[in-house]
Each structure stands twice: as structure tokens, then as C-alpha cells.
CSV table of C-alpha atoms and ligand atoms in Angstrom, one decimal:
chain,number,residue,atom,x,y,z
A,1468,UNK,CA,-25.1,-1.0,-18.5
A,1469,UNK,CA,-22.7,-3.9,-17.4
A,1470,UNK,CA,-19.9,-3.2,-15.5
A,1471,UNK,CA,-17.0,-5.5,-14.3
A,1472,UNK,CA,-16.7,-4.4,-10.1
A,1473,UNK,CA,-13.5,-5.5,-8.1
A,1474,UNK,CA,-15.0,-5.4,-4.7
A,1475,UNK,CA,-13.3,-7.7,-1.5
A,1476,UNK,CA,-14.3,-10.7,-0.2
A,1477,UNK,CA,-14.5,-9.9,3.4
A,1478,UNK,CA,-16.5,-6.6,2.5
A,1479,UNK,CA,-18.9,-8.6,0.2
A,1480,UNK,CA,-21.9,-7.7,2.1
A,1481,UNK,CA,-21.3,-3.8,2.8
A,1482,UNK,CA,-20.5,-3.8,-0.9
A,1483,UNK,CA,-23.8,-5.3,-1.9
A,1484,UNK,CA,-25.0,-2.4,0.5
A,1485,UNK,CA,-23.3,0.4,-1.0
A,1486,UNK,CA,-24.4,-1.0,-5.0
A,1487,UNK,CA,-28.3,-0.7,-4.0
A,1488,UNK,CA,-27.9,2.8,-2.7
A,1489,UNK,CA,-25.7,4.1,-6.0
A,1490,UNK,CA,-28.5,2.0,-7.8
A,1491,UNK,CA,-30.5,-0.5,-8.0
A,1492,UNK,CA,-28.4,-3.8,-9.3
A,1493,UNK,CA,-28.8,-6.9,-10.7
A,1494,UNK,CA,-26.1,-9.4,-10.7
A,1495,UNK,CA,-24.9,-11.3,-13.9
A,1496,UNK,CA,-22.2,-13.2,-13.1
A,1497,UNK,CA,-19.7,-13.3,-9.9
A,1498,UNK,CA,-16.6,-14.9,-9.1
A,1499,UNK,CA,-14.8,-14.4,-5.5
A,1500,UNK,CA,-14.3,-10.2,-5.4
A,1501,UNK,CA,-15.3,-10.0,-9.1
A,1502,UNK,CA,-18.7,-9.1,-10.0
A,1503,UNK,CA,-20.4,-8.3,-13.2
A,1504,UNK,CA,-23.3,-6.3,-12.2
A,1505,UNK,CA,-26.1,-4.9,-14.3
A,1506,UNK,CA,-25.9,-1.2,-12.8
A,1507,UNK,CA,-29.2,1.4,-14.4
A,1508,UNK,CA,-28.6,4.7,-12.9
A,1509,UNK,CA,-27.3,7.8,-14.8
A,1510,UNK,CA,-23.8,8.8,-13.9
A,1511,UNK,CA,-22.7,5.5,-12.1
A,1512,UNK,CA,-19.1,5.9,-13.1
A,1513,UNK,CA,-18.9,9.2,-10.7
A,1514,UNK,CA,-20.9,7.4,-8.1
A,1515,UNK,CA,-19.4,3.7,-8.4
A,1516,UNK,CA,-15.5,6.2,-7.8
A,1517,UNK,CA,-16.8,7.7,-4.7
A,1518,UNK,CA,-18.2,4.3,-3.7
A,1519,UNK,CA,-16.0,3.2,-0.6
A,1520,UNK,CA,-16.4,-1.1,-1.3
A,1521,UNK,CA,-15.4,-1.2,-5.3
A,1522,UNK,CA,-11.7,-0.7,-6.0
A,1523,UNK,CA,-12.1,-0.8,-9.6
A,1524,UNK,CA,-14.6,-1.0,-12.5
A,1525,UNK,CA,-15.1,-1.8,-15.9
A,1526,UNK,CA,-17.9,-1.3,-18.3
A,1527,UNK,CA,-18.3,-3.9,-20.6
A,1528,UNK,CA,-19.8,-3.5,-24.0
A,1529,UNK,CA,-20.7,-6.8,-24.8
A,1530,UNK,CA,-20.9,-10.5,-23.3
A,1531,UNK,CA,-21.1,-13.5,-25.6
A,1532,UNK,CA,-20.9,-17.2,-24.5
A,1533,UNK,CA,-17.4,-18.9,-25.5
A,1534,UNK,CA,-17.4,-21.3,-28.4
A,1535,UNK,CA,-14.9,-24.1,-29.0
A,1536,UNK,CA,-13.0,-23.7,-31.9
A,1537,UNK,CA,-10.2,-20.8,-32.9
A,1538,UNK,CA,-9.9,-19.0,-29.9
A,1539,UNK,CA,-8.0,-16.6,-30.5
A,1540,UNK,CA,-10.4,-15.9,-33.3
A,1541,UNK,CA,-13.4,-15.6,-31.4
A,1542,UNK,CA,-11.4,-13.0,-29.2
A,1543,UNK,CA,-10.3,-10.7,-31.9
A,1544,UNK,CA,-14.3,-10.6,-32.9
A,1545,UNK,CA,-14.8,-9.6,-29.9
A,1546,UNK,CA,-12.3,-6.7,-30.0
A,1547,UNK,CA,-13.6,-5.7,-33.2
A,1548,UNK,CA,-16.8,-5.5,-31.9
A,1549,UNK,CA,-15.8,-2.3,-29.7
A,1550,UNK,CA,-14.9,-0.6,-33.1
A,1551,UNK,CA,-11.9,1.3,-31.8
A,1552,UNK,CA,-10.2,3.7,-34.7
A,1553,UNK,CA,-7.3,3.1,-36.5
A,1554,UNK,CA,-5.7,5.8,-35.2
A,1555,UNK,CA,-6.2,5.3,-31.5
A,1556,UNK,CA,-2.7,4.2,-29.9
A,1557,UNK,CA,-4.3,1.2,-28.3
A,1558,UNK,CA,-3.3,-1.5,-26.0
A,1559,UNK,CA,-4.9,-4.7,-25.3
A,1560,UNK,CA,-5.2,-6.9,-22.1
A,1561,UNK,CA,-7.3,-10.4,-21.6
A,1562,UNK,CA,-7.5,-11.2,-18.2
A,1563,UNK,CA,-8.5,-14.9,-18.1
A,1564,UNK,CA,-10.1,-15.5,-14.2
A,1565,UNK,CA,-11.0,-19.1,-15.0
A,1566,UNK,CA,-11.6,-20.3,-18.4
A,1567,UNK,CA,-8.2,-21.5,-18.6
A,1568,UNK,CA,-7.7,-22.4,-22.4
A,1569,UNK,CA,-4.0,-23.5,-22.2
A,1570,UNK,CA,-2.4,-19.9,-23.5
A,1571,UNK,CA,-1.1,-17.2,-21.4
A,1572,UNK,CA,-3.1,-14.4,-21.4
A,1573,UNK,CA,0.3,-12.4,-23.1
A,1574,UNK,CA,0.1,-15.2,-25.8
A,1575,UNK,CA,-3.3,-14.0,-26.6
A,1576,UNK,CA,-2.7,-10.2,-25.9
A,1577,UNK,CA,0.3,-10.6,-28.6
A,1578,UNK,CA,-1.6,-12.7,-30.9
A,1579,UNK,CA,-4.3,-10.5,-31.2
A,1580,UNK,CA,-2.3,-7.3,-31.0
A,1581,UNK,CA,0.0,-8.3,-33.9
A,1582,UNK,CA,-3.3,-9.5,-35.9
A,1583,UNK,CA,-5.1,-5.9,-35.4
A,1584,UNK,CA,-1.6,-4.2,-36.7
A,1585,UNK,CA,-1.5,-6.1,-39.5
A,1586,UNK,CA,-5.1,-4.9,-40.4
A,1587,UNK,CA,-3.8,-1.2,-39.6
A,1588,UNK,CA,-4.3,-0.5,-36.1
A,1589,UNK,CA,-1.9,1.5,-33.8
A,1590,UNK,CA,-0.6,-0.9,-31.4
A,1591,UNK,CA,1.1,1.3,-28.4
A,1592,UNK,CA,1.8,-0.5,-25.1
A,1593,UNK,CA,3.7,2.9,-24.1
A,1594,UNK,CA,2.0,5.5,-24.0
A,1595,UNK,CA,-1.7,4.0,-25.3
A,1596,UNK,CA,-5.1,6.3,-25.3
A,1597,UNK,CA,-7.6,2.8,-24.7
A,1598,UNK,CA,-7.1,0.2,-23.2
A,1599,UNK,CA,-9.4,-2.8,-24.2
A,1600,UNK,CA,-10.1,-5.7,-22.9
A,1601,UNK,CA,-11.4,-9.5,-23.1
A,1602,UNK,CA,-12.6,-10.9,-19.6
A,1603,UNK,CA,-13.0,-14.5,-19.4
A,1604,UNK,CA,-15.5,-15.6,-16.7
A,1605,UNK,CA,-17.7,-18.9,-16.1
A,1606,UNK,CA,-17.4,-19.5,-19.8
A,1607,UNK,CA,-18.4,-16.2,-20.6
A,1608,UNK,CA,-16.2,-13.8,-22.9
A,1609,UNK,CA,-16.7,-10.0,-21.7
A,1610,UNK,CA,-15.1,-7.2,-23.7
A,1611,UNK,CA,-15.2,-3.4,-23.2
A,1612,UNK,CA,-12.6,-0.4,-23.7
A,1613,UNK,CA,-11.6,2.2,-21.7
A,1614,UNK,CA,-9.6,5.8,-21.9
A,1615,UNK,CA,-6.4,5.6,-20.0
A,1616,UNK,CA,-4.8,8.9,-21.2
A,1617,UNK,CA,-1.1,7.2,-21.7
A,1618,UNK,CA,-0.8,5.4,-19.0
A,1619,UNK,CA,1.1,2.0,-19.3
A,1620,UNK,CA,0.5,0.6,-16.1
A,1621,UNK,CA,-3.0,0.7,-16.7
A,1622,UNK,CA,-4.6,-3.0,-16.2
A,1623,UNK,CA,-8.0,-4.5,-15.9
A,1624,UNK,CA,-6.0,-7.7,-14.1
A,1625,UNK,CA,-5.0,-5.5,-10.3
A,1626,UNK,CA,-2.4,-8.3,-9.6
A,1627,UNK,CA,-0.2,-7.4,-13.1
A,1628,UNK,CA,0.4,-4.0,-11.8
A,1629,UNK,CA,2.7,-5.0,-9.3
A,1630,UNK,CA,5.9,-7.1,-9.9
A,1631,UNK,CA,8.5,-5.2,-7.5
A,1632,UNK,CA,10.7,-7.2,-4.7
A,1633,UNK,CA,9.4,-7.2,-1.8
A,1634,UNK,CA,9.2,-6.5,2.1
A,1635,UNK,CA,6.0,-7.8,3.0
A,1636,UNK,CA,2.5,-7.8,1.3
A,1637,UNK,CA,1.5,-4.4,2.7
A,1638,UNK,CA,3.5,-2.9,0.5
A,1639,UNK,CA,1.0,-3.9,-2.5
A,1640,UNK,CA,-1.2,-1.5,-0.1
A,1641,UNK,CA,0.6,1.2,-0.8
A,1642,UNK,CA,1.0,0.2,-4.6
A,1643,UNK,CA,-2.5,0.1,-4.6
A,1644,UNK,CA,-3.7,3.4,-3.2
A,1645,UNK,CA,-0.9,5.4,-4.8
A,1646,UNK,CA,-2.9,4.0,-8.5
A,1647,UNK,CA,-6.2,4.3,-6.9
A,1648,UNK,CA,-6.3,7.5,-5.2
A,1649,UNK,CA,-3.8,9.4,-8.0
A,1650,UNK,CA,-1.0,10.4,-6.2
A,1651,UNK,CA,2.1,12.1,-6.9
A,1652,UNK,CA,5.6,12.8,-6.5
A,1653,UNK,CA,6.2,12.8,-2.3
A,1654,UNK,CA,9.6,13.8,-1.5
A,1655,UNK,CA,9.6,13.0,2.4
A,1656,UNK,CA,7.3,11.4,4.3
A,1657,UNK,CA,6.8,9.8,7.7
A,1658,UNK,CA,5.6,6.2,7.8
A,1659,UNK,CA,3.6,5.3,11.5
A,1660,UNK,CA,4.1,1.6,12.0
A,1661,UNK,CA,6.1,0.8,9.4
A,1662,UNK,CA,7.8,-2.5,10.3
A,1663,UNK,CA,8.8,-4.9,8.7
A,1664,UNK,CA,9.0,-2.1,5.9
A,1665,UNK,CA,7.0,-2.4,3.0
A,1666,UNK,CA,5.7,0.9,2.6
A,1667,UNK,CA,8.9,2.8,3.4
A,1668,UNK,CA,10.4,0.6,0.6
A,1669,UNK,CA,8.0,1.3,-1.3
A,1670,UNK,CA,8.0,5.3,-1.2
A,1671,UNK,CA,11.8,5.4,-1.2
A,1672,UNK,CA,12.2,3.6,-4.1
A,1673,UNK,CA,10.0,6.1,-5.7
A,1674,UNK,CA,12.7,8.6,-4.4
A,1675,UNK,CA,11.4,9.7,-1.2
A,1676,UNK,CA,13.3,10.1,1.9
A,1677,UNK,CA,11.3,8.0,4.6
A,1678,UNK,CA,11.0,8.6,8.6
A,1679,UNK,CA,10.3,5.0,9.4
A,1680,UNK,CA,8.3,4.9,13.0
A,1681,UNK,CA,8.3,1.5,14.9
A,1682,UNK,CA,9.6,-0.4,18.2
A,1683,UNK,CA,9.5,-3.0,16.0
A,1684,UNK,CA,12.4,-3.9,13.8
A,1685,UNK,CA,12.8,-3.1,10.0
A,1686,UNK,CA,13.8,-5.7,7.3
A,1687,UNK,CA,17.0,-3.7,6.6
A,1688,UNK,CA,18.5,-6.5,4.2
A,1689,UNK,CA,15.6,-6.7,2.1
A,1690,UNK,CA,15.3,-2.6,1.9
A,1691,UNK,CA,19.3,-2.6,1.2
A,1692,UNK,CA,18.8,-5.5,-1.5
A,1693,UNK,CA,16.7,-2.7,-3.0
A,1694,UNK,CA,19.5,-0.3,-3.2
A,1695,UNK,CA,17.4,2.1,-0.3
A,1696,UNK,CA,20.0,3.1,2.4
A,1697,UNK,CA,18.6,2.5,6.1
A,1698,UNK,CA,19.8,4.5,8.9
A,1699,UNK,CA,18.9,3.7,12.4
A,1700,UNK,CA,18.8,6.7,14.7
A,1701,UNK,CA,18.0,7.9,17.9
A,1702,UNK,CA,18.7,11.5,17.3
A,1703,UNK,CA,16.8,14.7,16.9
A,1704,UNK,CA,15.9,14.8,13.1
A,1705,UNK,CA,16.1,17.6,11.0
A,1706,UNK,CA,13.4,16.6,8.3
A,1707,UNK,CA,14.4,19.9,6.2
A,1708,UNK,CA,17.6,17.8,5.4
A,1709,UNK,CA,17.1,13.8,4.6
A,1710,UNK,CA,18.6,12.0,2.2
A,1711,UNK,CA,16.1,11.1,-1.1
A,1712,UNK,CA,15.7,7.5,-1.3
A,1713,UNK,CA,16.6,6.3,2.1
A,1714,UNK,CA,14.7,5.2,5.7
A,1715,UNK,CA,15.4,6.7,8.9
A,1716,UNK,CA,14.2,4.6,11.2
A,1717,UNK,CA,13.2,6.0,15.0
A,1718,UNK,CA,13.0,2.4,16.8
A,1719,UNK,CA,10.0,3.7,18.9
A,1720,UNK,CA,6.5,4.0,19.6
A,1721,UNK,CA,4.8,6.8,18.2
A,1722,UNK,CA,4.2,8.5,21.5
A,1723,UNK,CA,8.1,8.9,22.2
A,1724,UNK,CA,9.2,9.2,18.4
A,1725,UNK,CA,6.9,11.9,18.1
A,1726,UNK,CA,10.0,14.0,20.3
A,1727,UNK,CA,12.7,12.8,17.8
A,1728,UNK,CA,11.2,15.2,14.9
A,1729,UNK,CA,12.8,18.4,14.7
A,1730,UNK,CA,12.2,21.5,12.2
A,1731,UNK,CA,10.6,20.3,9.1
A,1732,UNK,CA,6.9,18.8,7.4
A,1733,UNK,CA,6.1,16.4,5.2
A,1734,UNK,CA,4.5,15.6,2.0
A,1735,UNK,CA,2.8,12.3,3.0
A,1736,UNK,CA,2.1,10.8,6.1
A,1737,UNK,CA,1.6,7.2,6.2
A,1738,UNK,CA,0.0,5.0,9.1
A,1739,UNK,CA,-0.5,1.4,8.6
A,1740,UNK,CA,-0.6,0.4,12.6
A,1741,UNK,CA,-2.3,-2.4,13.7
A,1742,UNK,CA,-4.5,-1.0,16.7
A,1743,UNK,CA,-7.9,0.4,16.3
A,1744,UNK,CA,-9.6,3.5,14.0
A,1745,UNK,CA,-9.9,6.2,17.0
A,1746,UNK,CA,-6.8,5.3,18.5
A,1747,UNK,CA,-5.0,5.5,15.2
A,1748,UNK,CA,-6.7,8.7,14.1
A,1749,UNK,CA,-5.8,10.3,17.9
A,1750,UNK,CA,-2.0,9.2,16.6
A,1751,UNK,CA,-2.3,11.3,13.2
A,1752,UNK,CA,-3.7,14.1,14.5
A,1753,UNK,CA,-0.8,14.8,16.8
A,1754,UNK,CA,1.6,14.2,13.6
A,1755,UNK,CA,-0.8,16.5,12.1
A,1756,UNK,CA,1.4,19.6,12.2
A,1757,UNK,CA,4.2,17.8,10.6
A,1758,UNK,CA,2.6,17.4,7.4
A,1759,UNK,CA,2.6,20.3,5.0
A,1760,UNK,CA,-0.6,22.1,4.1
A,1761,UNK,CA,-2.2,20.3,1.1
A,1762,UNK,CA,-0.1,17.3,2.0
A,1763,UNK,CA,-1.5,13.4,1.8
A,1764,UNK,CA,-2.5,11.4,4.8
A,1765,UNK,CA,-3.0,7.7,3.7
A,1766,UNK,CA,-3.9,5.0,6.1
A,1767,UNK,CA,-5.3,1.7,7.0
A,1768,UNK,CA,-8.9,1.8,9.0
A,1769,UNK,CA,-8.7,-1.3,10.8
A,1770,UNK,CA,-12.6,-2.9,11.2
A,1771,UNK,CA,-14.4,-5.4,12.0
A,1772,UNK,CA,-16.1,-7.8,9.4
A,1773,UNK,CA,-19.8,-6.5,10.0
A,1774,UNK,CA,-19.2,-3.2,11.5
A,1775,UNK,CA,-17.1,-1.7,8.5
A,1776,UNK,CA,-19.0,1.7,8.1
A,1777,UNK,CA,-19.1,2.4,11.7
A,1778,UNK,CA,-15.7,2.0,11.7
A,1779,UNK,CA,-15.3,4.3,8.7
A,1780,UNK,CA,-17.5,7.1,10.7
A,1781,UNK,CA,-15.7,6.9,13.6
A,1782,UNK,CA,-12.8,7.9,11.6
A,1783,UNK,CA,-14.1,10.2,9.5
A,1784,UNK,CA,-15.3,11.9,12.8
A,1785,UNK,CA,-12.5,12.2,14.4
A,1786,UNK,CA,-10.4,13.4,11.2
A,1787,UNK,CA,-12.9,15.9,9.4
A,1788,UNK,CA,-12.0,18.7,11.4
A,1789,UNK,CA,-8.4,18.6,10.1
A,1790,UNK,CA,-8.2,16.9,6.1
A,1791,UNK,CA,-10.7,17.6,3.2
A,1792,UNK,CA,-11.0,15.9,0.1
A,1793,UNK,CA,-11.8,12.3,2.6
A,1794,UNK,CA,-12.1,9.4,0.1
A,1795,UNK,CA,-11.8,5.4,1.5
A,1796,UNK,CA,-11.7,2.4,-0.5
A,1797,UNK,CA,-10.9,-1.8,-0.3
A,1798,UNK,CA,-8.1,-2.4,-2.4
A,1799,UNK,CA,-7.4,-5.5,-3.7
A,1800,UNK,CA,-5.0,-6.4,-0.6
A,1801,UNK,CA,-6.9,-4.8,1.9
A,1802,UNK,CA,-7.9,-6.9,4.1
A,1803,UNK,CA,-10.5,-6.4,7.2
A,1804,UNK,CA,-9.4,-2.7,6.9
A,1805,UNK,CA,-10.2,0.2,4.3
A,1806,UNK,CA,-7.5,2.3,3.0
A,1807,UNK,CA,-8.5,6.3,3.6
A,1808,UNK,CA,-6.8,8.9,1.5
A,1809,UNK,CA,-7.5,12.6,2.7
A,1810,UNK,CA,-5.4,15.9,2.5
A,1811,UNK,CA,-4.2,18.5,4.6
A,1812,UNK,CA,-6.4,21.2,5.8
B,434,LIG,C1,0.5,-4.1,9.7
B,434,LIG,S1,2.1,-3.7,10.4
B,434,LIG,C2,2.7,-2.5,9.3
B,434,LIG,C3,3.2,-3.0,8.0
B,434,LIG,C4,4.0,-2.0,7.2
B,434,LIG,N1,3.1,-0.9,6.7
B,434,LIG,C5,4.7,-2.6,6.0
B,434,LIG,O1,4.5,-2.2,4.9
B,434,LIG,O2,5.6,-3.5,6.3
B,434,LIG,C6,1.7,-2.8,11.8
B,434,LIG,C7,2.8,-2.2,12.5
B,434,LIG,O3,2.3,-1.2,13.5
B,434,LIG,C8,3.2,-1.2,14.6
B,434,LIG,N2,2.6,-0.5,15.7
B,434,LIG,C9,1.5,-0.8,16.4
B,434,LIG,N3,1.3,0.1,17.4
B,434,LIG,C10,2.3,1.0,17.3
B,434,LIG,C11,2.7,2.1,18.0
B,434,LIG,N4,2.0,2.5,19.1
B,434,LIG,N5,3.8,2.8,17.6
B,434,LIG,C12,4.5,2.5,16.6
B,434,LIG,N6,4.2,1.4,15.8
B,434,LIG,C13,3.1,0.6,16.2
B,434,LIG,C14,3.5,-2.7,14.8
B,434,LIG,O4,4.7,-2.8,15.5
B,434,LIG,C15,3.6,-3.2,13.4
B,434,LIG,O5,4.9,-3.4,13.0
């Protein structure tokens, strides 16, 4: 079976690793972090989501050589070919990497999608039931479908999910993991080395109320242009009582912020710092009994280009004793670090 793997660049090695030992491999076609790989063990969809170096997948149904001539034409065949029922609310994506034909690939999704309901299909970018798709590689068209249970923001393309103002890059991090890893509604959360801001922006536009932890200064104009309120404080907090969609920020390291937090837990904890795995670990586990039972841990693993799973162990080591449900993966922004997402013992 062929499958389309988003893996990252700087991880290409450890991900070559990790595809051998969920099966053996053979690759068909690669360009920078996208490979299509030719994957022959049963139940490689569970394995390749457990699999820390892929991001995302794709199966693909079928791969045919692009012709010249009507393009969009020879696209639509291809759709066609995945003989999707009339009655599936479908929506349709083609993610051209670097064919480049002169259309957009919306020109072609709405070209195609108004052909298909004119011959009777259900068109439904809202609240669809498949997604399928058209890939465009090295002169190679790759089409496959997938179930996506309503959800709209579901694209093979990663860098079409996010379109949101900015802080800084990080924040497609956060973006990232909250798709990849499933999570939910978080109503407070504290964010470890959170400057310049991007993933306290992120999670109080989403409604949270953020305690924002750095001696390094926020981007408080950018958050404001966002309509997020930004306190700076140097008081005792009271956790049980901040304000939804707004940043506290405790202009301190986490050692001495750590004695601003009064009575309260929260549902996430956050820790993007910039210093190594143990040491960042030893820094969530003291904010460990701030978080609720059940609640999400999600942070960066900085590593190392050739020593990524020993990084990861490390980690994992340190952490086991206090979250379950462990997972770590390269998102597409990640880079020489591995994004963990674990829960609350
Ligand atoms: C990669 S940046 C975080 C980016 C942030 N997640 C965002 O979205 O904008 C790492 C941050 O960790 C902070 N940091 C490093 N060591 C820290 C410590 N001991 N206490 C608090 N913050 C720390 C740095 O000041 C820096 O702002």
C-alpha cells in the first residue's frame, strides 16, 4: 500500500529508522519532508500514529504519470477513480508540491468540485465525511480519500490549516499539536517560557485564560492587536479566578514564578523553553501539582540532530512516573525538537 508520510527534514534519518521497524519500506517518490513510501505490513495506519518521526499520512489509491493536455480533466479522472458515493458530503483538496501548472490549487479544487456537483455529487466543505485528494509530485499525480468525520479544517496541505496573526512561528507548534494530538477545550493553562508569546496567544484566543511564565518580555501589542487582554503581575495568583481569554504574565524564571501561584490547577500545561530535555522535564514536574488530574502536558523535547531518541528516553524517563497516555511527534514546524503530549496521572 502507498502512503503519502510528512516526516521533517532534520529527523530524516531517525524517520527512515522508525519506517523499517513498523515495516519494511520501499520508497517511491520523495520531496524535502514528503515521502511516498510503499509501506506492506498489516495495520500500518495504527503503527505509522504511534510512530514518533511521521506527522501525518495519506494512503493513496492510485498514482498515474501527468499528461499534457486538459488538466483539470485528467484530475477529475483521477477523483473518479476513488469511486466516492453520491451521497457522501465530500470535500476536495489538490495540494500541488511542485508541478506548478499555472492554476491555484483553489482554482482546481473549485473547478473540479463544481464539475462533480453537476454530475450529482454532495459537495460539503462544512461539515464533509471524505476528504479526497490529488497530490502533485515530480510529475506524478497521487490521489486517495480519507474519512474525516466533519471536520473542515481537515487538509492534506499542513501549511493551509493555519492562517491566524501572529506572535512568532512557535505558535504554528501549538496549532500543530492541538490537530495532531486531538485536543480539547482548555480553560486555563500555564505556559513555561512563553515569550515572545505565541502559544499564550494562541490558547487565549481559543478562550483560555493563560499564566504566561518568562523573564523574558511578551509581545503585548501583537497579543492586544488580537483582542487578548495582557496583564503583567507580580502578585500572588489566584488561578481559581482568571479572566477567559487573557495572559497573565509572571516576568520570572520558573524557579521564582513557581511562588507566585496560589490556590488553583490547570487544564494544560505548556513548556516550550529552550534549555535541555532533563532539565525541562525537572521544571514540569515541580509544576506537576498544578495541573488537574487527567489534565494535558504539551511540550517541546529539545535534541540534538543524531541523538533524537535518546533525547526522547531521557524524557520519557524522567516523566513516566507522573503522565500516561505518552505520545511524541515532529510537527511540521518542529524543528531539532519533538513535540510530547502526555496526561496527568
Ligand atoms: C522558544 S522560546 C518560547 C517561544 C514561545 N513558546 C512562543 O510561542 O512564543 C523559549 C523561551 O524559554 C524561555 N526560558 C528559558 N529558560 C527559562 C527559565 N528558566 N524560566 C522561564 N523561561 C525560560 C526563554 O526566555 C524563551 O523566551
Amino acid at each position: 500500500m502507498l502512503y503519502l508520510l510528512f516526516t521533517a527534514d532534520s529527523f530524516r534519518e531517525s524517520t527512515l529508522d522508525e519506517l523499517a521497524k513498523i515495516s519494511g519500506y520501499k520508497i517511491i517518490d520523495e520531496y524535502r519532508n514528503l515521502i511516498i513510501a510503499d509501506l506492506k505490513s498489516p495495520n500500518v495506519e495504527r503503527r505509522l500514529d504511534r510512530s514518533v518521526f511521521v506527522y501525518s499520512y495519506f494512503p493513496i489509491a492510485s498514482a498515474v504519470k501527468l499528461k499534457k493536455g486538459d488538466y483539470t480533466e485528467f484530475l477529475r479522472k483521477q477523483i473518479k477513480k476513488l469511486k466516492i458515493s453520491k451521497d457522501t458530503k465530500l470535500k476536495l483538496e489538490c495540494y500541488d508540491i511542485n508541478c506548478k501548472r499555472g492554476y491555484s490549487a483553489k482554482e482546481i479544487e473549485i473547478a473540479i468540485g463544481s464539475h462533480l456537483e453537476g454530475k450529482g455529487h454532495n459537495i460539503d466543505i462544512k461539515t464533509p465525511e471524505v476528504l479526497a485528494y490529488v497530490i502533485l509530485l515530480n510529475g506524478v499525480c497521487y490521489s486517495g480519500s480519507v474519512k474525516i468525520q466533519g471536520n473542515k479544517n481537515a487538509f492534506v496541505d499542513p501549511f493551509r490549516r493555519y492562517k491566524e496573526k501572529l506572535v512568532s512561528r512557535a505558535e504554528f507548534k501549538i496549532a500543530e499539536a492541538f490537530g495532531t494530538f486531538n485536543i480539547g477545550k482548555v480553560q486555563t493553562a500555564i505556559d513555561l517560557g512563553a515569550a515572545p508569546g505565541g502559544w499564550s496567544l494562541y490558547l487565549a484566543r481559543k478562550g483560555s485564560a493563560v499564566v504566561a511564565i518568562d523573564g523574558a518580555e511578551l509581545d503585548v501589542k501583537a497579543i492586544k492587536s488580537n483582542s487578548v487582554d495582557v496583564i503583567k503581575t507580580a502578585k500572588i495568583l489566584d488561578m481559581e479566578n482568571l479572566k477567559p481569554k487573557s495572559v497573565v504574565h509572571l516576568k520570572l524564571n520558573v524557579d521564582k514564578a513557581i511562588k507566585k501561584l496560589g490556590v488553583g490547577q490547570v487544564d494544560l500545561l505548556a513548556n516550550d523553553m529552550n534549555m535541555g530535555g532533563i532539565n525541562s522535564s525537572k521544571a514540569v514536574l515541580r509544576y506537576w501539582r498544578f495541573l488537574k488530574k487527567g489534565g494535558v502536558l504539551l511540550m517541546t523535547v529539545k535534541c540534538m540532530r543524531r541523538n533524537v531518541l535518546k533525547y526522547v528516553k531521557e524524557v520519557e524517563g524522567e516523566l513516566g512516573g507522573k503522565f500516561s497516555n505518552m505520545q511524541l511527534k515532529v510537527l511540521p514546524h518542529n524543528r531539532q525538537e519533538v513535540t510530547l503530549f502526555a496526561k496527568r496521572i
